[in-house]
XYZ file of C-alpha atoms in Angstrom:
468
model
C -52.320 1.360 10.771
C -52.176 -1.812 8.661
C -49.953 -4.430 10.577
C -48.364 -7.713 9.278
C -50.806 -10.116 7.717
C -50.720 -13.463 6.093
C -50.360 -12.804 2.384
C -49.901 -16.562 1.688
C -46.746 -18.677 1.816
C -44.075 -18.419 -0.968
C -42.465 -21.508 -2.371
C -39.406 -20.653 -0.451
C -41.492 -20.536 2.801
C -43.588 -23.685 2.373
C -40.931 -26.320 3.244
C -39.979 -24.343 6.514
C -43.650 -23.621 7.570
C -44.601 -27.275 7.217
C -41.625 -28.732 9.270
C -42.386 -29.801 12.894
C -39.219 -31.263 14.161
C -38.208 -30.436 17.626
C -34.842 -28.336 18.392
C -33.472 -25.280 16.921
C -34.390 -23.726 13.521
C -32.367 -20.753 12.339
C -34.039 -18.743 9.603
C -31.748 -16.183 7.848
C -32.383 -14.114 4.820
C -32.126 -10.849 2.851
C -33.939 -7.708 3.717
C -37.687 -8.010 2.667
C -37.520 -11.898 2.257
C -40.285 -12.731 4.897
C -38.165 -14.020 7.771
C -40.621 -12.889 10.537
C -43.886 -14.093 8.828
C -42.079 -17.514 8.039
C -41.372 -18.005 11.592
C -44.914 -16.922 12.732
C -46.555 -19.141 10.012
C -44.942 -22.100 11.601
C -46.898 -21.405 14.757
C -50.127 -23.339 13.684
C -48.328 -26.569 12.609
C -45.896 -26.452 15.757
C -49.023 -26.117 18.086
C -50.693 -29.031 16.422
C -47.530 -31.167 16.950
C -47.293 -30.173 20.672
C -50.960 -30.505 21.385
C -51.033 -34.083 19.952
C -47.925 -34.888 22.037
C -49.763 -33.595 25.214
C -52.826 -35.676 24.401
C -50.739 -38.798 23.656
C -48.970 -38.494 27.014
C -52.035 -37.388 28.942
C -50.634 -34.036 30.035
C -53.123 -31.360 31.172
C -51.053 -28.237 31.011
C -51.602 -26.244 27.819
C -48.905 -25.789 25.160
C -46.913 -22.734 26.073
C -45.662 -20.262 23.274
C -43.283 -17.395 23.639
C -42.533 -14.701 20.796
C -39.795 -12.264 21.690
C -39.104 -9.207 19.528
C -36.386 -6.817 19.376
C -38.375 -3.811 20.261
C -41.939 -2.968 21.553
C -43.171 -1.520 18.284
C -42.226 -4.826 16.504
C -44.001 -6.829 19.118
C -47.283 -5.010 18.477
C -46.810 -5.404 14.785
C -46.447 -9.140 14.724
C -49.202 -9.686 17.327
C -51.987 -9.894 14.823
C -50.450 -12.547 12.676
C -49.353 -14.673 15.480
C -52.809 -14.585 17.188
C -54.480 -15.541 13.765
C -52.202 -18.645 13.631
C -53.193 -19.712 17.022
C -56.928 -18.632 17.057
C -58.301 -22.058 16.762
C -56.519 -23.491 19.810
C -58.143 -23.460 23.303
C -55.165 -25.444 24.948
C -52.386 -23.081 23.760
C -51.158 -20.014 25.625
C -49.106 -17.429 23.876
C -46.978 -14.392 25.054
C -45.639 -11.875 22.686
C -43.331 -9.206 24.108
C -39.794 -7.886 24.124
C -37.151 -9.534 26.327
C -37.192 -6.727 28.939
C -41.041 -6.661 29.277
C -41.303 -10.512 29.421
C -38.493 -10.729 32.083
C -39.880 -7.795 34.111
C -43.245 -9.374 34.279
C -41.897 -12.831 35.092
C -39.756 -11.385 38.008
C -42.775 -9.637 39.479
C -42.171 -6.113 38.121
C -38.731 -5.230 40.200
C -37.601 -1.654 40.168
C -35.369 -0.849 37.121
C -33.041 2.177 37.148
C -33.887 4.642 34.389
C -31.242 4.955 31.691
C -31.214 8.663 32.291
C -29.889 7.986 35.782
C -27.785 4.925 34.950
C -25.812 6.520 32.224
C -24.603 9.598 34.152
C -23.424 7.249 36.956
C -21.405 5.289 34.511
C -19.957 8.504 32.980
C -18.849 9.648 36.417
C -17.441 6.468 37.442
C -15.590 6.011 34.107
C -14.181 9.598 33.936
C -10.692 8.375 34.429
C -10.804 5.728 31.689
C -8.894 6.840 28.554
C -11.982 6.290 26.181
C -14.416 8.711 24.812
C -17.465 8.717 27.147
C -19.968 7.219 24.580
C -17.338 4.521 23.442
C -16.869 3.676 27.175
C -20.752 3.250 27.541
C -20.892 1.055 24.358
C -18.049 -1.136 25.645
C -19.896 -1.422 29.137
C -23.176 -2.575 27.354
C -21.148 -5.167 25.438
C -19.303 -6.544 28.552
C -22.575 -6.671 30.714
C -24.478 -8.220 27.780
C -21.989 -10.888 26.959
C -20.593 -12.109 30.339
C -22.470 -13.151 33.455
C -21.354 -11.195 36.448
C -19.129 -14.151 37.834
C -17.448 -14.440 34.427
C -16.761 -10.756 33.463
C -13.011 -11.294 34.304
C -12.923 -13.326 30.876
C -13.436 -10.128 29.078
C -9.851 -8.989 29.611
C -8.524 -11.949 27.429
C -11.347 -12.787 25.044
C -11.762 -11.203 21.522
C -15.016 -9.485 20.649
C -16.574 -10.770 17.441
C -18.616 -8.981 14.854
C -16.891 -5.469 15.207
C -16.377 -5.136 11.441
C -13.067 -3.467 10.889
C -13.211 -1.190 13.965
C -10.257 -1.636 16.439
C -10.925 -3.291 19.846
C -10.539 -1.914 22.926
C -6.971 -2.288 24.177
C -6.456 -4.993 26.683
C -4.638 -2.544 28.993
C -7.905 -0.594 29.431
C -10.120 -3.539 30.103
C -9.250 -3.869 33.836
C -10.164 -0.278 34.494
C -13.598 -0.861 32.553
C -14.254 -3.911 34.744
C -13.620 -1.661 37.822
C -16.162 0.817 36.533
C -18.798 -1.865 36.030
C -18.023 -3.093 39.639
C -18.228 0.241 41.162
C -21.563 0.794 39.470
C -23.304 -2.330 40.626
C -21.819 -1.537 44.088
C -23.579 1.851 43.999
C -26.705 0.177 42.513
C -27.128 -1.990 45.652
C -27.609 1.245 47.705
C -29.516 3.120 45.118
C -32.539 4.867 46.509
C -32.620 2.542 49.584
C -31.770 -0.692 47.365
C -33.654 -3.384 45.484
C -32.957 -1.721 42.069
C -31.916 -3.616 39.024
C -30.629 -2.480 35.643
C -31.630 -4.408 32.286
C -28.483 -6.543 32.340
C -29.408 -7.823 35.961
C -32.798 -8.591 34.646
C -31.400 -11.114 32.267
C -29.174 -12.571 35.092
C -32.259 -12.866 37.441
C -34.125 -14.827 34.764
C -31.506 -17.557 35.103
C -31.862 -18.005 38.804
C -35.713 -18.650 38.759
C -37.398 -21.955 37.986
C -37.806 -22.734 34.341
C -41.247 -21.524 32.849
C -40.997 -24.497 30.522
C -41.942 -22.894 27.100
C -42.758 -25.487 24.305
C -42.448 -23.146 21.333
C -40.248 -20.127 21.207
C -39.603 -17.572 18.395
C -36.875 -14.955 18.814
C -37.238 -12.261 16.059
C -34.129 -10.311 15.126
C -32.293 -12.602 17.422
C -28.772 -11.081 16.342
C -29.676 -8.052 18.380
C -30.318 -9.842 21.662
C -27.409 -10.110 24.098
C -25.683 -13.371 24.959
C -27.236 -13.121 28.512
C -30.660 -12.678 27.170
C -30.302 -15.917 24.841
C -28.919 -17.673 27.837
C -32.114 -16.742 29.799
C -34.444 -17.909 27.140
C -32.645 -21.122 26.817
C -33.065 -21.646 30.667
C -36.867 -21.424 30.289
C -37.243 -23.971 27.515
C -39.140 -27.136 28.068
C -37.810 -30.653 27.044
C -38.644 -31.296 24.187
C -38.836 -27.774 22.577
C -38.836 -25.955 19.354
C -36.729 -22.694 19.314
C -36.650 -20.634 16.131
C -34.103 -17.892 15.668
C -34.896 -15.282 13.154
C -31.801 -13.257 12.165
C -29.789 -11.181 9.692
C -26.726 -9.593 10.974
C -26.596 -7.371 8.043
C -29.332 -5.430 9.781
C -27.334 -5.507 13.047
C -27.768 -2.153 14.829
C -26.131 -2.996 18.242
C -22.680 -4.685 18.386
C -23.311 -7.592 20.626
C -20.084 -9.335 19.815
C -20.467 -13.009 20.811
C -20.581 -16.420 19.301
C -23.855 -18.689 19.561
C -21.908 -21.411 21.214
C -21.242 -19.076 24.217
C -24.878 -18.951 24.980
C -25.303 -22.700 25.690
C -27.364 -23.544 22.517
C -26.213 -26.671 20.833
C -26.230 -25.644 17.219
C -24.711 -28.943 15.798
C -28.087 -30.259 15.152
C -29.806 -27.053 14.311
C -31.502 -26.672 10.853
C -30.544 -23.645 8.903
C -32.708 -22.099 6.371
C -31.952 -18.987 4.081
C -34.531 -16.993 2.311
C -32.919 -15.348 -0.620
C -35.881 -13.659 -2.530
C -36.644 -10.156 -1.734
C -40.426 -9.876 -1.761
C -40.819 -6.617 -0.119
C -38.579 -4.078 -2.198
C -38.524 -3.034 -5.661
C -35.230 -3.539 -7.646
C -34.579 0.187 -7.322
C -34.967 0.402 -3.702
C -32.928 -2.685 -3.082
C -30.170 -1.167 -5.361
C -30.243 2.060 -3.295
C -29.978 0.357 0.029
C -27.376 -2.079 -1.161
C -25.146 0.682 -2.183
C -25.020 2.322 1.339
C -23.634 -0.878 2.907
C -21.452 -1.782 0.013
C -18.143 -3.131 1.232
C -19.223 -3.880 4.941
C -18.015 -7.003 6.541
C -20.955 -9.360 7.191
C -20.587 -12.654 9.295
C -22.160 -15.999 8.467
C -25.690 -14.937 9.907
C -25.935 -11.894 7.645
C -27.296 -11.451 4.174
C -26.697 -7.843 2.660
C -29.617 -6.378 0.787
C -29.473 -8.164 -2.608
C -30.953 -6.238 -5.652
C -30.812 -9.288 -7.731
C -33.125 -11.123 -5.381
C -35.824 -8.367 -5.911
C -38.085 -8.774 -9.078
C -40.414 -6.006 -9.049
C -39.630 -2.742 -10.654
C -40.654 0.762 -9.580
C -39.454 4.328 -9.521
C -35.877 5.122 -8.418
C -35.576 6.603 -4.808
C -35.946 10.300 -4.929
C -33.370 12.304 -3.089
C -34.259 15.978 -2.212
C -31.409 18.414 -1.620
C -32.412 21.767 -0.041
C -33.587 23.425 2.953
C -35.609 21.265 5.483
C -38.770 23.340 5.084
C -38.688 22.684 1.347
C -37.997 18.960 1.806
C -41.038 18.641 4.055
C -43.324 20.721 1.859
C -42.387 18.511 -1.094
C -43.065 15.193 0.817
C -46.398 16.482 1.975
C -47.471 17.426 -1.682
C -46.035 14.222 -2.855
C -48.128 12.135 -0.456
C -51.458 14.049 -1.478
C -50.687 13.474 -5.197
C -49.443 9.913 -5.018
C -50.748 7.930 -2.074
C -53.972 6.380 -1.353
C -54.017 6.429 2.406
C -56.963 4.212 2.735
C -55.010 1.299 1.454
C -51.245 2.378 1.656
C -48.996 3.121 4.468
C -46.425 5.919 4.766
C -43.463 6.014 7.289
C -41.560 9.224 8.242
C -38.330 7.765 9.765
C -35.484 9.581 11.527
C -32.286 8.458 13.308
C -33.522 10.097 16.545
C -36.971 10.821 17.983
C -38.525 13.538 20.090
C -37.994 17.130 18.918
C -36.817 15.829 15.550
C -40.410 15.139 14.544
C -41.788 18.471 15.626
C -42.089 20.160 12.175
C -43.352 16.966 10.615
C -46.238 16.761 13.012
C -47.136 20.415 12.541
C -47.067 19.995 8.834
C -49.349 16.845 8.865
C -51.710 18.561 11.191
C -51.918 21.741 8.926
C -52.656 19.479 5.866
C -55.280 17.471 7.514
C -53.191 14.110 7.312
C -53.846 11.832 10.222
C -50.669 10.193 11.760
C -49.636 8.045 14.634
C -46.351 7.896 16.498
C -45.260 4.325 16.915
C -41.712 4.752 18.373
C -41.434 2.294 21.383
C -45.144 1.723 21.577
C -46.059 -1.780 22.520
C -49.742 -1.398 21.272
C -50.048 -1.380 17.489
C -52.481 1.489 16.560
C -55.909 0.133 15.270
C -57.304 3.521 14.054
C -57.552 4.461 10.267
C -54.399 6.551 10.252
C -51.902 5.224 7.794
C -49.086 7.692 8.316
C -46.431 6.606 11.033
C -43.752 8.552 12.729
C -41.116 6.447 14.131
C -37.191 6.426 14.790
C -35.264 4.049 12.570
C -34.742 1.712 15.410
C -38.360 1.281 16.113
C -38.975 0.507 12.362
C -36.750 -2.523 12.367
C -38.788 -5.537 11.376
C -41.696 -3.275 9.943
C -42.934 -2.765 6.662
C -44.525 0.227 4.883
C -45.526 1.102 1.186
C -43.761 4.313 1.256
C -40.708 5.508 3.419
C -39.716 9.160 3.842
C -36.440 10.174 5.559
C -35.993 14.046 5.931
C -33.315 16.056 7.414
C -30.565 13.529 7.207
C -27.733 15.723 8.668
C -24.635 15.567 10.579
C -26.255 16.601 13.881
C -28.608 13.618 14.210
C -26.049 10.972 12.676
C -22.902 11.680 14.887
C -19.853 9.282 14.689
C -15.998 9.108 15.184
C -13.437 9.587 12.752
C -12.359 7.231 10.002
C -14.170 5.124 7.540
C -13.952 2.020 9.908
C -15.490 3.840 12.932
C -17.869 1.462 14.475
C -20.682 4.126 14.956
C -20.428 4.984 11.239
C -20.761 1.320 10.262
C -23.875 1.017 12.515
C -25.423 4.202 11.002
C -24.860 2.715 7.466
C -26.569 -0.446 8.518
C -29.376 1.660 10.277
C -30.060 3.587 7.114
C -29.870 0.761 4.826
C -32.283 -1.178 7.150
C -34.622 1.786 7.233
C -34.772 2.105 3.425
C -35.419 -1.600 3.272
C -38.727 -1.068 5.203
C -40.318 0.356 1.900
C -42.373 -1.797 -0.620
C -42.939 1.025 -3.294
C -41.124 4.143 -2.990
C -38.453 6.037 -1.041
C -37.800 9.734 -0.577
C -34.706 10.979 1.360
C -33.839 14.641 2.044
C -30.811 16.547 3.150
C -29.537 20.123 3.301
C -26.266 20.175 1.313
C -24.308 22.467 3.810
C -25.413 20.120 6.795
C -25.513 16.868 5.191
C -24.829 13.585 7.089
C -21.634 11.748 5.997
C -24.060 8.978 5.125
C -24.938 10.855 1.946
C -21.587 10.042 0.457
C -22.474 6.411 0.448
C -25.411 7.231 -1.956
C -24.282 5.369 -5.226
C -24.756 7.309 -8.333
C -27.328 5.845 -10.864
C -29.352 4.436 -7.918
C -31.404 7.504 -7.233
C -32.967 10.620 -8.726
C -31.747 14.013 -7.398
C -34.000 16.858 -7.051
C -33.162 20.392 -5.855
C -35.905 21.738 -3.505
């Protein structure tokens, strides 16, 4: 499977890549603008700067680099480019991982309660709270991600930012939610004899150990890290340091709801860069993706997909309406007729994983088309297969020549009522992000009698409709 590689810097990227000032850099940009590669291409020049400083000061320790990604798949995807930037250095160490895996390793691999155990505990403890169970879980994730344990009482009064138009949880319910959280952590102390953490406590524990003194840190998709995770990274910076935040809240999949100032980062002297050109998508793909998120509220860190920033032209996205079996048959035949699998990549993406890929796996096997499943896989596949199966979440930050999304139905895209429902807004961003992974072509399929509400956001004249 082809991974992220150095295609050469663009005129937009060159001034950013050549900069070697200490402090905080924020790289923002439209989907497909090369935000991640820009940050990684800075590694070589930054490493030279810190190595020279080490020699000047007579310091023996190697320069320490940390690259954190949003998910395990993305960590594997960027590893090749990061390693190539630092290949010539013998006095530089580099760690590339997700926050969870990095923190777990730094803390000596403590026991972490599985989400399949944790969520039922929270649902049971929160049964008396007047919120839908999924909404309650989402709110608990927000509270535990934004506030340190000793400061959770601040949740009652503080507003949540970044919610779009969705209504905040009433203040009258917030004390009860805090009680659920407190009872959960009380039970966790005794869980299976004690000694267990959850992922939120992992971030808190990282704030209590001595700083690991990283000189260069890159956080990719930083908008999806919780406030406590950012606080933990800040704790482990050296002095001086160079911290690069790569972000685009138009792609935000999880509602973190905090301001950067809360994390302790001093952004007054930060340098901001915005990449505007869309180097990945064709004009037609960008128009289709932009239509799905048209009208969404975006904060200052976000840039919606901008079809005016794309310059290459191609075919319009193809939307197939019909039975799932027919969608799949069409997609397989289309790959055979149009894709050179020795030089091009294809991604079958879905909102959810597991059983939802069963028929695709079977069809690819029957047709002799090799594939790999990359959802949550830390190791990027190195075999010859150039067809990938992945959830949309795990595809975040990745790039493929062709993206195929079949079976877009109501069952695998559930949400609440109303156009301002937060889950619906997240699903719209999720789909737009998934479509934005494509360089050359997009195929989307749905069954009209079971269609997802997301289909209603397909703007006329941005796609070709085919009955299958």
